[in-house]
Coordinates of C-alpha atoms in Angstrom, one line a residue:
Chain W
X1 CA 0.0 0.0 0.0
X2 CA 0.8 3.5 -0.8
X3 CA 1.3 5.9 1.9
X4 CA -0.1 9.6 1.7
X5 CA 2.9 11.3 1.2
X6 CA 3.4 9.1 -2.1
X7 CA -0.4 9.4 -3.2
X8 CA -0.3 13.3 -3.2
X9 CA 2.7 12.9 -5.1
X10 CA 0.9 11.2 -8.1
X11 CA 1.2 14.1 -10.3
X12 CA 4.2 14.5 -10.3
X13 CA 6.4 12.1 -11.9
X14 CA 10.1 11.7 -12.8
X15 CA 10.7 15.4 -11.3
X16 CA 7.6 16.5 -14.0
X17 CA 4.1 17.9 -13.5
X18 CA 1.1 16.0 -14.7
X19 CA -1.6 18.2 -15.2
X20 CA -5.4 16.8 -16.6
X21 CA -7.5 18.8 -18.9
X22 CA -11.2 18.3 -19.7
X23 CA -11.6 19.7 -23.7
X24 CA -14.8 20.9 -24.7
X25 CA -14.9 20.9 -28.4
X26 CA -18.3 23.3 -28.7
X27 CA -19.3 22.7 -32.1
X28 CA -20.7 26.2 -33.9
X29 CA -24.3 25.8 -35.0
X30 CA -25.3 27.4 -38.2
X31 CA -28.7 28.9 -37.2
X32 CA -29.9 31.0 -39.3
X33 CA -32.4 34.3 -37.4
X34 CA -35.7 34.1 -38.1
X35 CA -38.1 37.3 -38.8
X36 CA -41.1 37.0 -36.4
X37 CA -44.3 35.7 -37.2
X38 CA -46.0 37.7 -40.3
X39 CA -49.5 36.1 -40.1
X40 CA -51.2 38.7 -38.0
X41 CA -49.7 41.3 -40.2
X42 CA -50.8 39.6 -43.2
X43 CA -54.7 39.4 -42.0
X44 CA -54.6 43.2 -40.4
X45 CA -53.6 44.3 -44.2
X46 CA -56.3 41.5 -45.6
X47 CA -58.9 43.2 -43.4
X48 CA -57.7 47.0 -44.3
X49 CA -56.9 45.8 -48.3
X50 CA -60.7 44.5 -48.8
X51 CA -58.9 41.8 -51.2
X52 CA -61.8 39.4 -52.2
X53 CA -64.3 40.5 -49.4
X54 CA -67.1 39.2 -50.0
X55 CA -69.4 40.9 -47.6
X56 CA -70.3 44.2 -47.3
X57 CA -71.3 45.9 -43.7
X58 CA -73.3 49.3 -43.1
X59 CA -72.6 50.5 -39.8
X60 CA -74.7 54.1 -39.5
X61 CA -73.8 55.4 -42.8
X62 CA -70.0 53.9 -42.5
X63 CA -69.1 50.5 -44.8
X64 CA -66.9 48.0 -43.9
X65 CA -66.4 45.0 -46.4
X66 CA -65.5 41.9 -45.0
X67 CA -64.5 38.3 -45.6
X68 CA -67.3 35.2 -45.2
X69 CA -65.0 32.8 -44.6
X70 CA -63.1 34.6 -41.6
X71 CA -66.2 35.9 -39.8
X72 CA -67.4 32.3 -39.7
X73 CA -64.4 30.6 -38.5
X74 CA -64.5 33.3 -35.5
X75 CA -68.0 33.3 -34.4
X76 CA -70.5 30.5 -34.7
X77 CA -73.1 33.2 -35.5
X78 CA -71.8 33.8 -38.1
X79 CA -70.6 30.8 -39.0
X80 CA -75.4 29.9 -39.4
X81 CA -75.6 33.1 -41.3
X82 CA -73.1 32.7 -43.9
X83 CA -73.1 28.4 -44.5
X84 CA -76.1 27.5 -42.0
X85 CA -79.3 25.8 -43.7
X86 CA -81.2 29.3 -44.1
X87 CA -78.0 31.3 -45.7
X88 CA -77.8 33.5 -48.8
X89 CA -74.8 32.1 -50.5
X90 CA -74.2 35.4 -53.0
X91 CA -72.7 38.5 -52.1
X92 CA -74.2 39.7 -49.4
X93 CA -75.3 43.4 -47.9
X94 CA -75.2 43.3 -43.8
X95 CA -77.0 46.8 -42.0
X96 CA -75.7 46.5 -38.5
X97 CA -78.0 48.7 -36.5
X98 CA -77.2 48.6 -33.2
X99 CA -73.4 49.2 -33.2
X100 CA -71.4 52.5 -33.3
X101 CA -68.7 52.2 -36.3
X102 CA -65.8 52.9 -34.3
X103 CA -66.8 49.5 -32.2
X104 CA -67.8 47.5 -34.9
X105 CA -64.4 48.2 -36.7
X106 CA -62.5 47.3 -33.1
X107 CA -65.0 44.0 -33.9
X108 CA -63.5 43.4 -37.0
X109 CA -59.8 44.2 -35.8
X110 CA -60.5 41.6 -33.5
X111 CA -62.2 38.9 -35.5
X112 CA -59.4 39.0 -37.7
X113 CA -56.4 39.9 -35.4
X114 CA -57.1 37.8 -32.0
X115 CA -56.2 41.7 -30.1
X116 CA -58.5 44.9 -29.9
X117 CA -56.9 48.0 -31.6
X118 CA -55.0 50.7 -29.4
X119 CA -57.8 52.7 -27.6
X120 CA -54.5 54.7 -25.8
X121 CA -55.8 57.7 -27.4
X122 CA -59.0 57.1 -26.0
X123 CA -60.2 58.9 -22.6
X124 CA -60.7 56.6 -19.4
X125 CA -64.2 57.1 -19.5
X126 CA -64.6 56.3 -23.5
X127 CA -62.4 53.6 -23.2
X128 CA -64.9 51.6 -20.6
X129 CA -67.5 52.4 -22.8
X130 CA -65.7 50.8 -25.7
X131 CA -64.7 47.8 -23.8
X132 CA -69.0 47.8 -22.7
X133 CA -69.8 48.0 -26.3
X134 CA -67.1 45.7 -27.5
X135 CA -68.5 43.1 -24.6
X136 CA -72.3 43.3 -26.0
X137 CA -70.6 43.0 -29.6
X138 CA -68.9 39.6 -28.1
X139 CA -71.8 38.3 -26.6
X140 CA -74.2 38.9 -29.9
X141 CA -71.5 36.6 -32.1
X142 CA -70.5 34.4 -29.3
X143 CA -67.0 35.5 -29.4
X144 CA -66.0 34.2 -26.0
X145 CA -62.1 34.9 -25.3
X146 CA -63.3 38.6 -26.7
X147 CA -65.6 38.6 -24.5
X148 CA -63.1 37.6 -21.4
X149 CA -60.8 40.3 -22.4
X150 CA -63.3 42.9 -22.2
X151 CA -64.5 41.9 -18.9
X152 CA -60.9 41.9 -17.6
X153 CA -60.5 45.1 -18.7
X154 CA -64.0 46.5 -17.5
X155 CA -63.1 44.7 -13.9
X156 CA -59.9 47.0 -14.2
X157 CA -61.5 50.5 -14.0
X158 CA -64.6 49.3 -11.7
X159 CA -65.4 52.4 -9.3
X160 CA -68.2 53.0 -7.0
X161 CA -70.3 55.3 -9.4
X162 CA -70.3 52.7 -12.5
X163 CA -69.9 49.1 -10.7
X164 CA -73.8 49.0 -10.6
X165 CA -74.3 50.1 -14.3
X166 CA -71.6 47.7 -15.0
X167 CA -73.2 44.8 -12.7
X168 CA -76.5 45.2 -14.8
X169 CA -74.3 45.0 -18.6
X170 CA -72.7 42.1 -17.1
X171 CA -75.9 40.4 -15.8
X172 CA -77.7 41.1 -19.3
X173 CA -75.1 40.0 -21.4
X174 CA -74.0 36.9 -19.5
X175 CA -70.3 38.1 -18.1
X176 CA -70.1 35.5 -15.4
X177 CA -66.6 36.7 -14.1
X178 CA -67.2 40.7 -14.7
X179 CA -70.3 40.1 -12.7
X180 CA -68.3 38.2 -9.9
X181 CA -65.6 40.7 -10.0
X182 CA -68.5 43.5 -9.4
X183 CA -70.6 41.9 -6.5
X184 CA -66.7 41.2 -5.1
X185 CA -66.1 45.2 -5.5
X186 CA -69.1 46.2 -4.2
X187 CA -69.0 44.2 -1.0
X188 CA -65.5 44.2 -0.5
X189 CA -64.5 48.1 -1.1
X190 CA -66.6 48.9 2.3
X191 CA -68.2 52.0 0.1
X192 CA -71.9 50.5 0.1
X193 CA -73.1 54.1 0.4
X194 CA -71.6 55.5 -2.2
X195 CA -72.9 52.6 -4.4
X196 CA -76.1 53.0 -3.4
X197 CA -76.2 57.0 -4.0
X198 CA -74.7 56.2 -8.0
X199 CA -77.1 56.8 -10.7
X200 CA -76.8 52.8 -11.8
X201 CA -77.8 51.8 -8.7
X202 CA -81.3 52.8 -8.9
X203 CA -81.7 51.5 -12.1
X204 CA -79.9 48.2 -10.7
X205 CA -82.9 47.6 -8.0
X206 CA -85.9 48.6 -10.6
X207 CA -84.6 46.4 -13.4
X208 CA -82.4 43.1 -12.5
X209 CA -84.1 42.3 -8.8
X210 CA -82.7 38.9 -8.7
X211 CA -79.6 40.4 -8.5
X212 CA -80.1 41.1 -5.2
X213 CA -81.0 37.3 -4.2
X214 CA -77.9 36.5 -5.6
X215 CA -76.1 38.4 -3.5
X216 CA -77.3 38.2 -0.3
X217 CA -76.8 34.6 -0.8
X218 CA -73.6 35.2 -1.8
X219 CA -72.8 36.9 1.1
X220 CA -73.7 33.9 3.2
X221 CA -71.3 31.7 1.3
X222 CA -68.6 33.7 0.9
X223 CA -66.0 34.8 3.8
X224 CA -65.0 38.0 2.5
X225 CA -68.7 39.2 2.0
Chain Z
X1 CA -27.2 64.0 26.5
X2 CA -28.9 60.7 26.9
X3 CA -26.3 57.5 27.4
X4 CA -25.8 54.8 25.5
X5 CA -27.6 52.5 28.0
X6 CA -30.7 55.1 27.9
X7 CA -30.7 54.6 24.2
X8 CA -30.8 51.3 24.6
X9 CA -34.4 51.4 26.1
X10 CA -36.1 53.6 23.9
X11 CA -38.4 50.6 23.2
X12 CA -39.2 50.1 26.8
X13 CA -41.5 52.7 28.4
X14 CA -43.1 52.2 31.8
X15 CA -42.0 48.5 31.8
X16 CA -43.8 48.1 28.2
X17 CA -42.2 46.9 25.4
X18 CA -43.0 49.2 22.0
X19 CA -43.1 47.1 19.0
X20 CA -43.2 49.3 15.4
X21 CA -44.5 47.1 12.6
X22 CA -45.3 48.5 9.1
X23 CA -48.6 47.1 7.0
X24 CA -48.6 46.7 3.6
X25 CA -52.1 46.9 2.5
X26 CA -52.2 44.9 -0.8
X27 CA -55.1 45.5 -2.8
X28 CA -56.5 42.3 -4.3
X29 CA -57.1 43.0 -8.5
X30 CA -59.7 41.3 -9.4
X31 CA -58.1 39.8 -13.0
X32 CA -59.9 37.6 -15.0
X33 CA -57.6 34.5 -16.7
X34 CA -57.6 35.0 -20.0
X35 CA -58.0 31.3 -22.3
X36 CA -55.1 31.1 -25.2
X37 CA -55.4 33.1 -28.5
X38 CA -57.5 30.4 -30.8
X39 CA -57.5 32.3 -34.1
X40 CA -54.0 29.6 -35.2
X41 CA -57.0 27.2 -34.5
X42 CA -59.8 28.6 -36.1
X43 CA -57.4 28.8 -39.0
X44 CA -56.3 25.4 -39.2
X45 CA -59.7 24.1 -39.0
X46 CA -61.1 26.5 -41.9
X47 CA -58.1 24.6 -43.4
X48 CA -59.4 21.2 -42.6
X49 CA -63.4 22.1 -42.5
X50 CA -63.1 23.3 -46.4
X51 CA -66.3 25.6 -45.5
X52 CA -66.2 28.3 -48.2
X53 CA -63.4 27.2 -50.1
X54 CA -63.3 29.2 -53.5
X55 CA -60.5 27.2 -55.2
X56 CA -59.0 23.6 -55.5
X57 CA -55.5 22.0 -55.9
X58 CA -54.9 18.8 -57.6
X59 CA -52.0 17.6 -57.1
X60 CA -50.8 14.0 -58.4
X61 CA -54.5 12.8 -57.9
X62 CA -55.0 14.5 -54.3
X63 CA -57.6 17.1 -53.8
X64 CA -56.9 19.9 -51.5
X65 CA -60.1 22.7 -51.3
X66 CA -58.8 26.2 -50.3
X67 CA -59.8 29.9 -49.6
X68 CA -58.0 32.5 -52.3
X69 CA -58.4 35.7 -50.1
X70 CA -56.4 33.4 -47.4
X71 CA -53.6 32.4 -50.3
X72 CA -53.3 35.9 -51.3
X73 CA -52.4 37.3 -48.1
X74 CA -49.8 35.2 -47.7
X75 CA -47.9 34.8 -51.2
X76 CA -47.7 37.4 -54.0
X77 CA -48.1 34.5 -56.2
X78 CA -51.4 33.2 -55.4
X79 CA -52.5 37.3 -55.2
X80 CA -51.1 38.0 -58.7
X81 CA -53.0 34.7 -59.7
X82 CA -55.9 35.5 -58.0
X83 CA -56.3 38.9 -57.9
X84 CA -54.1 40.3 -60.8
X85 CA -55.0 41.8 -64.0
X86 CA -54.6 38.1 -65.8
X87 CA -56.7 36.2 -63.1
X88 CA -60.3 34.4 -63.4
X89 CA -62.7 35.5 -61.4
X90 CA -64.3 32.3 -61.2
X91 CA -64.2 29.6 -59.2
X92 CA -61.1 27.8 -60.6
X93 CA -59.4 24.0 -60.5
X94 CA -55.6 24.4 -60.1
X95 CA -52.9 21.4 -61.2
X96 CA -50.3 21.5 -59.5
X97 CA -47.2 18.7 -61.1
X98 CA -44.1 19.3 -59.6
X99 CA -44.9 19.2 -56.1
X100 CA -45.8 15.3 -53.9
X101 CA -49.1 15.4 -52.2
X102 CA -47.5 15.1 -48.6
X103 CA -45.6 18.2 -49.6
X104 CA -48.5 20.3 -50.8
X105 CA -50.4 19.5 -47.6
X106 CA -47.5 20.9 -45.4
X107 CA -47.3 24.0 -47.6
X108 CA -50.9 24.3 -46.9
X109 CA -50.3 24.3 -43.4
X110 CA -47.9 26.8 -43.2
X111 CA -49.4 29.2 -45.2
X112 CA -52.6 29.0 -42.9
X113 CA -50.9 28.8 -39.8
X114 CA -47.6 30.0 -40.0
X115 CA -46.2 26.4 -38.4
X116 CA -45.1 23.3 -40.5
X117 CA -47.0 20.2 -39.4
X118 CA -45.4 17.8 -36.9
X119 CA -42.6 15.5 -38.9
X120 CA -41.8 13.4 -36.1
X121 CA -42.9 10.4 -37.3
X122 CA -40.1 10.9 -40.2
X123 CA -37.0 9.4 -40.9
X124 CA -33.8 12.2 -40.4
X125 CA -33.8 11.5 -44.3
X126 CA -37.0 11.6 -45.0
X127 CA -37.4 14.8 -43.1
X128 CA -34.5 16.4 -45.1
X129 CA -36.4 15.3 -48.6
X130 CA -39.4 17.3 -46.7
X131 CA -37.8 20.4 -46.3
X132 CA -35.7 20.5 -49.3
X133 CA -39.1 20.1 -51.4
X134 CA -40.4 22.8 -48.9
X135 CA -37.9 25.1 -49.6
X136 CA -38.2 24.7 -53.2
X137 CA -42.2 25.9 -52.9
X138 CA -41.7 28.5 -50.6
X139 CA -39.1 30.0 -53.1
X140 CA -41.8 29.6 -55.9
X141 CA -44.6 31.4 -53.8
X142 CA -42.6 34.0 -52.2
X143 CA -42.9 32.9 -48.9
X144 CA -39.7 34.3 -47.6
X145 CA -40.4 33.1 -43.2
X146 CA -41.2 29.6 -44.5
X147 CA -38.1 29.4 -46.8
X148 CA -36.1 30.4 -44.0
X149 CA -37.6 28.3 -41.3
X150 CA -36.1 25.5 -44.1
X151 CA -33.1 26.7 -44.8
X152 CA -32.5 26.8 -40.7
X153 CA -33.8 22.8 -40.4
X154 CA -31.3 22.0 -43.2
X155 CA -28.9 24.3 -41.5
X156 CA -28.9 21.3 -38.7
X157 CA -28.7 18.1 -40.9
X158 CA -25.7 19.2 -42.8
X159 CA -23.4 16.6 -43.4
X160 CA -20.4 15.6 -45.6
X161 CA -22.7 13.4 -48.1
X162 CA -25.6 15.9 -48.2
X163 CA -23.8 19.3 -48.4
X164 CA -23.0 19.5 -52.1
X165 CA -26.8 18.6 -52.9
X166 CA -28.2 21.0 -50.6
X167 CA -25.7 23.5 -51.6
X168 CA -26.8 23.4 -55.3
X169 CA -30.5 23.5 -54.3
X170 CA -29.9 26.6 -52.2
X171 CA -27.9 28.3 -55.0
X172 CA -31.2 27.8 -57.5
X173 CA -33.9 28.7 -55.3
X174 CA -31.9 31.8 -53.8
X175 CA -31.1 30.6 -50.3
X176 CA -28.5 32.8 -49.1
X177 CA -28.1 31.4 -45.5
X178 CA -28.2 27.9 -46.7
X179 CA -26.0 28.7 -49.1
X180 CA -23.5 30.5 -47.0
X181 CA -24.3 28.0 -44.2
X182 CA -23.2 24.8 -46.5
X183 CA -20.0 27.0 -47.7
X184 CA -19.2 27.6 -44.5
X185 CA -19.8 23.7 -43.1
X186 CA -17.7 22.4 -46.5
X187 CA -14.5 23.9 -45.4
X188 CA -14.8 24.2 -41.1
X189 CA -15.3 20.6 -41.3
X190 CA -12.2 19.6 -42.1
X191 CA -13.2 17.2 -44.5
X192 CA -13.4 18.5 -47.9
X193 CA -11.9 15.0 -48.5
X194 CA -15.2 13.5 -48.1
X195 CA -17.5 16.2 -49.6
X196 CA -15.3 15.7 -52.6
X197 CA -16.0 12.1 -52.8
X198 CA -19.5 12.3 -52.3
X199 CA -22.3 11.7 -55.1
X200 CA -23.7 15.3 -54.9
X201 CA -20.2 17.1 -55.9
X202 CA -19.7 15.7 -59.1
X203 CA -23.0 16.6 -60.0
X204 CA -22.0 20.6 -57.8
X205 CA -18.7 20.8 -60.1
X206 CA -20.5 20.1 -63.5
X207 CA -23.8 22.2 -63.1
X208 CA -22.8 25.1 -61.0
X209 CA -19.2 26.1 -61.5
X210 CA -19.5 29.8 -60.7
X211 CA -20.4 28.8 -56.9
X212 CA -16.6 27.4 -57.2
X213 CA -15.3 30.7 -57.8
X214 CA -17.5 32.2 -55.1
X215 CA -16.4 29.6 -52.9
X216 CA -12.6 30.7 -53.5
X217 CA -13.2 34.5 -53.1
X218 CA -14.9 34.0 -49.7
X219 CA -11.8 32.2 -48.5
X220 CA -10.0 34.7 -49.5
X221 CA -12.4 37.3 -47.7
X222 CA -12.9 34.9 -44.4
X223 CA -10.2 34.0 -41.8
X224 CA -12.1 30.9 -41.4
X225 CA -12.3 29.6 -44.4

């Protein structure tokens, strides 16, 4: 057996220093850079181009052609008007009535881009009626992550004077989380009063009663309530 | 002056101990999660559901229905064919003899989703054969992204057989990272040797002699080479 003096003495031998390397050989990759995705790009100039639309929208005096064949692969509603059983399968002329043009063409934007245009120009005030609009527009065509967004964003600027207005929307137009998120706010921001004194509230109690049952039984359930 | 030891008790007052604590209030946001974007979805299924498909590929007896306003967007080609000054109006039948069926249907793919379709289930070879076809249609329809994401998956399977081949392909459908990417692979591997010997440089040194002189001035230009 080999004594420690002569084991830490294994590197060196005949009066010469062995030292160990570990080479890496890192071998270059030829990757080429790749642009980002153009498809969202490419349908945001289809929509603004009118290539081929074959559907024609009047929105209060404003047109907006349009593509079948996208509209119906977004929204089922559409989807019955253009191919159901009952459709008109030639070019077709749409009269929106109850939409403003600047939300229907956020619509569109949407419906073709998956994201809502920049509203940063937009006041705070105009903006959440936009997004209420946009949120009546989503329900109508049963756009449902549109929908979501627009109830996350309404959730986002909930205050004391509109949560009841926006309680009633949500109600009406079946925004199960915006409507959570309100009877949460209204509970849980200890500023009752104030609620009660708001404009929406009043017509909150005349026209959506059950409301109310839902949330004093929600307030039993809940913790926080 | 108060001592040290006085100091000391500022935290004890009439045999009380004084404890400071700070509270963060943290205003719960009421957020709603948001599902995935579905529009790559919706697309892919327009793709696959056919509904309202205006125009139809034949290619080596398979039949693949499509949407023109969707083609167009993507690839000048199919707009100049579509939508140019030469194109019919109509609904039209389009036969298509230079491209395999399995390769068609990829192309497809991307141009409605931006993504090539899984190849996993494919040989290394026969995923090569794959993209070199691909690369050879996305240079034909100007679809610059999708000739790229080829040029970067032949980029990874270069190898002393292969190079020459893929080199010549990249010179005649204008690859210019594949191109400088096999150049580049041909003389850092050390074994030019073997690319020599190989069945695709005989057929490199007879059909495309000016890449040889291209080949010499970059190794004149690059320390690498």
């Amino acid at each position: 057996m080999k004594t420690t003096a002569e084991k830490e003495l294994v590197y060196l031998r005949n009066d010469c220093l062995v030292i160990e390397c570990e080479v890496n050989v890192i071998k270059e990759t030829l990757e080429i850079d790749l642009p980002p995705s153009d498809l969202l790009d490419n349908l945001a100039t289809l929509l603004e181009g009118k290539k081929g639309a074959d559907v024609t929208f009047k929105v209060q005096g404003e047109v907006f052609p349009a593509h079948k064949n996208l509209l119906a692969m977004r929204s089922t509603v559409f989807d019955a008007e253009f191919y159901g059983p009952m459709a008109d399968k030639g070019a077709q002329d749409i009269t929106i009535d109850d939409m403003q043009p600047a939300v229907f063409k956020a619509f569109l934007h949407f419906i073709y881009t998956d994201s809502l245009p920049s509203m940063d120009d937009l006041e705070d005030d105009d903006k959440r009626e936009m997004f209420k609009h946009l949120l009546v527009a989503a329900d109508k065509y049963a756009m449902g992550r549109m929908k979501m967004i627009c109830e996350g964003m309404l959730c986002k600027c909930l205050d004391v004077e509109t949560v009841a207005t926006i309680l009633a929307l949500a109600d009406q137009h079946h925004g199960s989380n915006l409507k959570d998120a309100c009877i949460e706010f209204m509970f849980s921001s200890n500023k009752m009063d104030d609620v009660i004194a708001s404009q929406g509230y009043l017509h909150l109690k005349r026209s959506f009663p059950g409301l109310f049952v839902e949330m004093v039984e929600r307030s039993v359930k809940s913790p926080k309530i």
